[in-house]
Coordinates of C-alpha atoms and ligand atoms in Angstrom, one line a residue:
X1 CA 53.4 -6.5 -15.5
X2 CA 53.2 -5.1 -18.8
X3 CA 50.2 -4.8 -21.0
X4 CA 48.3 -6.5 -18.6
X5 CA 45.0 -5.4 -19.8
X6 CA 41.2 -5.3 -17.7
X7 CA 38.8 -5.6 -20.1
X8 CA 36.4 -2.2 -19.7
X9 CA 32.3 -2.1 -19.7
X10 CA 30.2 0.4 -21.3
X11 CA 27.3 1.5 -19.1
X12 CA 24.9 -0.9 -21.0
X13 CA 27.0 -3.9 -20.5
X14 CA 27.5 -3.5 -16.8
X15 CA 24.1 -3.0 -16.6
X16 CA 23.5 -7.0 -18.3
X17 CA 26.5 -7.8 -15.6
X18 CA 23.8 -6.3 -13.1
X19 CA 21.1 -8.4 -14.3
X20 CA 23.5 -11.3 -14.1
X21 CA 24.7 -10.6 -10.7
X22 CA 20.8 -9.9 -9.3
X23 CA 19.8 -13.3 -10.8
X24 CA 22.8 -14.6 -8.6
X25 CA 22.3 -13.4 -5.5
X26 CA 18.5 -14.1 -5.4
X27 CA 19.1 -17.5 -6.0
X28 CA 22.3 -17.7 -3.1
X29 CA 19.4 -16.1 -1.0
X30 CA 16.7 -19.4 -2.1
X31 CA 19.6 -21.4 -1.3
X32 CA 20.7 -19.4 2.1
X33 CA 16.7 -19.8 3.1
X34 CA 16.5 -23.9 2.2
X35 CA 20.2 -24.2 4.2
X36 CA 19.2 -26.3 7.7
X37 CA 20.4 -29.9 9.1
X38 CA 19.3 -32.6 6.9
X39 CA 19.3 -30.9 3.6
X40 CA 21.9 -32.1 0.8
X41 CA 24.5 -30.4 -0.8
X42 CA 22.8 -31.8 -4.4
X43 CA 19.5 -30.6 -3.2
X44 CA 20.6 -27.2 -2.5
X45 CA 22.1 -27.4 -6.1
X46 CA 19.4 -28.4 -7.8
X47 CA 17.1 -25.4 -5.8
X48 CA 19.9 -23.3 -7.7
X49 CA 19.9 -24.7 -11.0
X50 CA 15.9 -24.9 -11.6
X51 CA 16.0 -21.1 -10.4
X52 CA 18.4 -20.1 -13.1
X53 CA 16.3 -22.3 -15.6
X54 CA 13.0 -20.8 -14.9
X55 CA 14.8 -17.1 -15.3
X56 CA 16.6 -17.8 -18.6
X57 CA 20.1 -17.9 -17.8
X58 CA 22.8 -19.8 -17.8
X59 CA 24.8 -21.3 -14.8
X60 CA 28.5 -20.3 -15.6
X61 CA 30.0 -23.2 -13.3
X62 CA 28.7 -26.4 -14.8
X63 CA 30.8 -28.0 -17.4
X64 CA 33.5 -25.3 -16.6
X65 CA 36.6 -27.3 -17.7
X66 CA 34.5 -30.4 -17.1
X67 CA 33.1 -29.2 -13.4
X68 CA 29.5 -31.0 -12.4
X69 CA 27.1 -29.1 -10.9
X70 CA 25.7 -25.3 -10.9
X71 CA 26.8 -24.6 -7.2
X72 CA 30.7 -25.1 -5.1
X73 CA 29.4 -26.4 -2.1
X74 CA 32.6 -26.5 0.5
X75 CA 31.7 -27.7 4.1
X76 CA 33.7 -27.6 7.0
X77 CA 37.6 -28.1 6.1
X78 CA 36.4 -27.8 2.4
X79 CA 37.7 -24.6 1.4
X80 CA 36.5 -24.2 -2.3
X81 CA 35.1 -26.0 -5.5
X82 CA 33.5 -28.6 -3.0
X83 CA 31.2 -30.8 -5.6
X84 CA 27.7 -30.7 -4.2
X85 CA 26.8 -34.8 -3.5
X86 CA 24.6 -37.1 -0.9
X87 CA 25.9 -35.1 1.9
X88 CA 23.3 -34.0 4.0
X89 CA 24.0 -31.1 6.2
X90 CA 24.0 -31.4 10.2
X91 CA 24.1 -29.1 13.2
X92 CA 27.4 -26.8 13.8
X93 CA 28.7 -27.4 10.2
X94 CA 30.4 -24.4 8.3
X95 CA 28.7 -24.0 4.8
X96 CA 30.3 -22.0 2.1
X97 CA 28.2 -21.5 -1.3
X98 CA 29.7 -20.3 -4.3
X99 CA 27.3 -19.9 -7.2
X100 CA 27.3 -17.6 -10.6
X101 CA 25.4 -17.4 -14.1
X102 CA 25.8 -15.4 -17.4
X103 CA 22.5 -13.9 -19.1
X104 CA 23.0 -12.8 -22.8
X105 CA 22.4 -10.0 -24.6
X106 CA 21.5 -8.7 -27.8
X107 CA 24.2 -9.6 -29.3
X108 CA 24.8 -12.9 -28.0
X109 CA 27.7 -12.0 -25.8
X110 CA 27.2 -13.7 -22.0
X111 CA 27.4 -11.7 -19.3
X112 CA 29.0 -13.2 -15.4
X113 CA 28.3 -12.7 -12.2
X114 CA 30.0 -14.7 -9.7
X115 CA 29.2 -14.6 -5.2
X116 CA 29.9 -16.7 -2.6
X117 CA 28.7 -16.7 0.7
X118 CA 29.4 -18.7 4.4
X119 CA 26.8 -19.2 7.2
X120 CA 27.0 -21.7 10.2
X121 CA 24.2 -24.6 10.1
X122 CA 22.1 -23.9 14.2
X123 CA 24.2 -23.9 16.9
X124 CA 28.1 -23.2 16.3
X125 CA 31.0 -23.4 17.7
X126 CA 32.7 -19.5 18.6
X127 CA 35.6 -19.9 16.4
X128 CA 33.8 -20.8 13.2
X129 CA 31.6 -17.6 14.4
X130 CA 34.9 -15.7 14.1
X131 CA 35.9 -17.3 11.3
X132 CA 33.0 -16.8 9.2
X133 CA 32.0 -12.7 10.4
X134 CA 35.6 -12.1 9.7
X135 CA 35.6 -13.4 6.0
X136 CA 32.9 -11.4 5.2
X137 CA 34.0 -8.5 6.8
X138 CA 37.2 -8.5 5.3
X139 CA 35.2 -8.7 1.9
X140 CA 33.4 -5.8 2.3
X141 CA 36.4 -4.1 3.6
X142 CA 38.1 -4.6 0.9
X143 CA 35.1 -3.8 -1.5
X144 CA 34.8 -0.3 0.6
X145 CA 38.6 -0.1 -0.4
X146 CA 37.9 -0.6 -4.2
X147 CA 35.7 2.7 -4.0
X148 CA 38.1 5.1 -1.8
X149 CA 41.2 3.6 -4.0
X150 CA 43.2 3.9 -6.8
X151 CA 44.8 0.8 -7.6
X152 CA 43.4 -3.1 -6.8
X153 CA 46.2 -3.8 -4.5
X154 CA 43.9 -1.8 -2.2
X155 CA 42.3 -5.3 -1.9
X156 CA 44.6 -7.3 -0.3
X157 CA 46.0 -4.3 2.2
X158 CA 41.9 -4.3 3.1
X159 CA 41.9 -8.2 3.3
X160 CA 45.0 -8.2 6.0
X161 CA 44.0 -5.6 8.1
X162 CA 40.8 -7.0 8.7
X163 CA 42.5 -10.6 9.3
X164 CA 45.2 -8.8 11.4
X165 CA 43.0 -7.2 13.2
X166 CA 40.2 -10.4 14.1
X167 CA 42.9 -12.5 15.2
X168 CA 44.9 -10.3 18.0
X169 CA 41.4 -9.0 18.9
X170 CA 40.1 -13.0 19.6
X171 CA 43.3 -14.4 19.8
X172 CA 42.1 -16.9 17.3
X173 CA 43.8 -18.4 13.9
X174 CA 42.7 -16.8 11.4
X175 CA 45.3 -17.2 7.8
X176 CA 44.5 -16.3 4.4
X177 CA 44.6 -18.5 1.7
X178 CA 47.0 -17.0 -1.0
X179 CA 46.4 -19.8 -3.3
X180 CA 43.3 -18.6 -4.3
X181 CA 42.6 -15.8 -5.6
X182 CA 39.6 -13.2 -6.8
X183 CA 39.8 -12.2 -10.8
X184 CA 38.4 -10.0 -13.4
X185 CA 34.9 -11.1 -14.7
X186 CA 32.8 -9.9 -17.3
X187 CA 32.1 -11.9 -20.8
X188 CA 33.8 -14.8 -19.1
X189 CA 33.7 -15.6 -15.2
X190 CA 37.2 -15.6 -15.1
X191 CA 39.6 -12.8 -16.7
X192 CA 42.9 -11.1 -16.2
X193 CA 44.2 -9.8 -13.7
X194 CA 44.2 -11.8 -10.4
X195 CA 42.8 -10.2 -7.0
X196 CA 45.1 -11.5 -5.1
X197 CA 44.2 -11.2 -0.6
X198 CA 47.0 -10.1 0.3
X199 CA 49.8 -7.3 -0.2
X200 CA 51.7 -8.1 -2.7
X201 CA 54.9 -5.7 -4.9
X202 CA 52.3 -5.5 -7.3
X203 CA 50.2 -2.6 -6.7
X204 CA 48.1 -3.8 -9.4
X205 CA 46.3 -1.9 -12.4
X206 CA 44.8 1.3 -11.8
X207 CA 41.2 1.2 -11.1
X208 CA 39.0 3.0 -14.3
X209 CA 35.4 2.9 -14.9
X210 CA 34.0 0.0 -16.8
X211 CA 36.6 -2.5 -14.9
X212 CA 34.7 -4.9 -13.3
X213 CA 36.1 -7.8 -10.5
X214 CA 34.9 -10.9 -8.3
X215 CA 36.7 -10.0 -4.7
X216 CA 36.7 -13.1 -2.7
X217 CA 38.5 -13.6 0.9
X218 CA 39.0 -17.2 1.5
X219 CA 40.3 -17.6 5.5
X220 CA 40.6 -20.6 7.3
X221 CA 41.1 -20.9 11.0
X222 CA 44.6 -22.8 10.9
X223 CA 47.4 -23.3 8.6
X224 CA 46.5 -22.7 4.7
X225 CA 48.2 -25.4 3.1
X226 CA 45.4 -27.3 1.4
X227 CA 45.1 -30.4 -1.2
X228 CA 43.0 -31.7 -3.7
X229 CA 40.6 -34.6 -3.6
X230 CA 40.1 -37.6 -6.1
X231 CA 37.2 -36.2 -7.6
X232 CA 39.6 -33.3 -8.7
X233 CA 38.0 -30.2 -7.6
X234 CA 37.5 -30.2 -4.1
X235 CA 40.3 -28.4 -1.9
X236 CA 40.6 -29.1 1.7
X237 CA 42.9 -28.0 4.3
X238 CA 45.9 -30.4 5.3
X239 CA 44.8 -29.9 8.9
X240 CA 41.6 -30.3 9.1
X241 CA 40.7 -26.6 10.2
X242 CA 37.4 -25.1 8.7
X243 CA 37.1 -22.4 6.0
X244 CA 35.0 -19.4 5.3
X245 CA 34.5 -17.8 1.5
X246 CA 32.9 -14.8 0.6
X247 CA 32.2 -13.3 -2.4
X248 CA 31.1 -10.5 -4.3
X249 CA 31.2 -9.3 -8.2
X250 CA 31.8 -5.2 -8.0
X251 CA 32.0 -2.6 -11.1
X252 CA 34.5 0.3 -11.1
X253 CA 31.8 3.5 -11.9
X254 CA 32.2 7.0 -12.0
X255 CA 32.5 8.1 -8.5
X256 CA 33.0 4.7 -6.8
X257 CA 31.8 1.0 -7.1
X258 CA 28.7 -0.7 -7.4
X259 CA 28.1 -4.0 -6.0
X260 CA 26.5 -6.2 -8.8
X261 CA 25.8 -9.4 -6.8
X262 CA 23.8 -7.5 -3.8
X263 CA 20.4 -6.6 -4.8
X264 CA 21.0 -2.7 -3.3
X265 CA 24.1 -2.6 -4.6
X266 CA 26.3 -2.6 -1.7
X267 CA 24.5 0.3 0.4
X268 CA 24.8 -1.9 3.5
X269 CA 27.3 -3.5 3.5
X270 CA 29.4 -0.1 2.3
X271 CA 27.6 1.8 5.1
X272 CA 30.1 1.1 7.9
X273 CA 32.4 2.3 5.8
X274 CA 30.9 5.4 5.1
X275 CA 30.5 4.6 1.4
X276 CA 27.8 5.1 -0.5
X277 CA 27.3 2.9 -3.4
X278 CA 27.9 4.7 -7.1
X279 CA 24.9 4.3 -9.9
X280 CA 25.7 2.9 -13.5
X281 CA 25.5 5.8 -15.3
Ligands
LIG1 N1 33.2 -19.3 -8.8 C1 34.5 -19.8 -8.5 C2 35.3 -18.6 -8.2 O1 34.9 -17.9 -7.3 C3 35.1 -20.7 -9.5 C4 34.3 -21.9 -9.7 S1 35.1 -23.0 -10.8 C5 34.0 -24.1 -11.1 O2 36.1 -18.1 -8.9 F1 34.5 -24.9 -12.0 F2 33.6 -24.7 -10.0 F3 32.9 -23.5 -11.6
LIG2 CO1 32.8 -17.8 -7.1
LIG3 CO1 35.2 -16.0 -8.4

């Protein structure tokens, strides 16, 4: 494509994206620690929104083209953009949490951060085990990828592998959902170009400093053809099989990436990889 252009940071306003994306992930971890049987799904949303409240920024989600609530709560063969609601969570269920916020700066320009993350609820079945460690593996594959590469297709070559890989290794089903897809973030959640997981002809833009992206593997443990419910926002596999989503907003810096939604910047979930996060200059 053509012209496609990634709108590029300065230091200053990756380091608001920073502040953005610490604010997120401290309030996924509030909501990872409330997460056990018996809790709801509007509960655990409302833990999220009074957090971002009492910190002065913004949830990005709510009243996004009319959406509800400050969290995507998707459980089981939800696969994203579940609405949270009077569900109350029980034993062996598969949780994925998507949540994100803009703080403002001086000028008055917001700035994203958007993460997602998928645990089990006590005791679980192995296959949603699988299903889950291999989503987020394959994210932080594919972030790891972002910081030895030179284009963003490196994303979706990282995203297969690690999905290739999981399923001949288990012998499980494990299929990517190419419907959705990650995207470029910064003074909106959602801006050109798409991340897509998975290779695709496009190699994608090359990566340059100041480019900033939410990667997010969605996997699900049978055949990815989904639908959407009444309410208009929830998707949920045709089959009934269970999805994991993970997710993680990551700058392009000098030398590498930086992982703006983990509050140490990526060092361990890059360690494996032997990467070492980059600083904002
Ligand atoms: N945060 C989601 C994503 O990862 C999008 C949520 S759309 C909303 O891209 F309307 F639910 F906010
Ligand atoms: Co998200
Ligand atoms: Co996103």
């Amino acid at each position: 494509m053509f012209g496609a252009s990634v709108e590029i940071k300065t230091p200053t306003q990756l380091a608001h994206m920073e502040r953005a994306g610490h604010t997120v992930a401290r309030m996924l971890g509030l909501v990872r620690e409330a997460i056990a049987p018996g809790i709801t799904t509007k509960e655990l949303d409302r833990i999220a929104y009074e957090y971002l409240e009492e910190q002065g920024a913004t949830p990005n989600f709510l009243g996004y083209y009319g959406y509800p609530a400050t969290l995507c709560i998707s459980v089981n063969d939800r696969v994203v953009h579940g609405i949270p609601d009077r569900y109350a969570l029980r034993e062996g269920d598969v949780v994925s949490v998507d949540g994100g916020c803009f703080v403002t700066d001086e000028t008055g320009t917001g700035w994203h951060g958007d993460s997602a993350f998928t645990v089990t609820v006590g005791e679980s079945s192995a296959l949603d085990r699988i299903l889950v460690e291999t989503t987020e593996t394959a994210l932080w594959a594919a972030l790891a990828a972002l910081a030895n590469g030179s284009r963003l297709g490196a994303v979706g070559r990282a995203v297969e592998g690690v999905v290739e890989r999981n399923a001949k290794r288990t012998g499980q089903r494990l299929t990517i959902v190419r419907e959705y897809v990650g995207h470029g973030i910064g003074t909106a959640m959602h801006l050109p170009p798409d991340v897509p997981n998975f290779v695709s002809r496009d190699k994608g833009p090359r990566l340059k400093p100041g480019m900033a992206f939410a990667i997010e593997p969605i996997i699900v443990a049978g055949s990815q053809a989904t639908r959407i419910l009444d309410d208009e926002w929830t998707v949920v596999t045709l089959d009934g099989s269970h999805a994991a989503h993970w997710e993680h907003t990551v700058a392009i810096v000098e030398g590498g990436v930086r992982v703006l939604t983990a509050l140490d910047g990526g060092v361990a979930g890059l360690a494996p990889y032997g990467v070492i996060p980059a600083t904002i200059p």
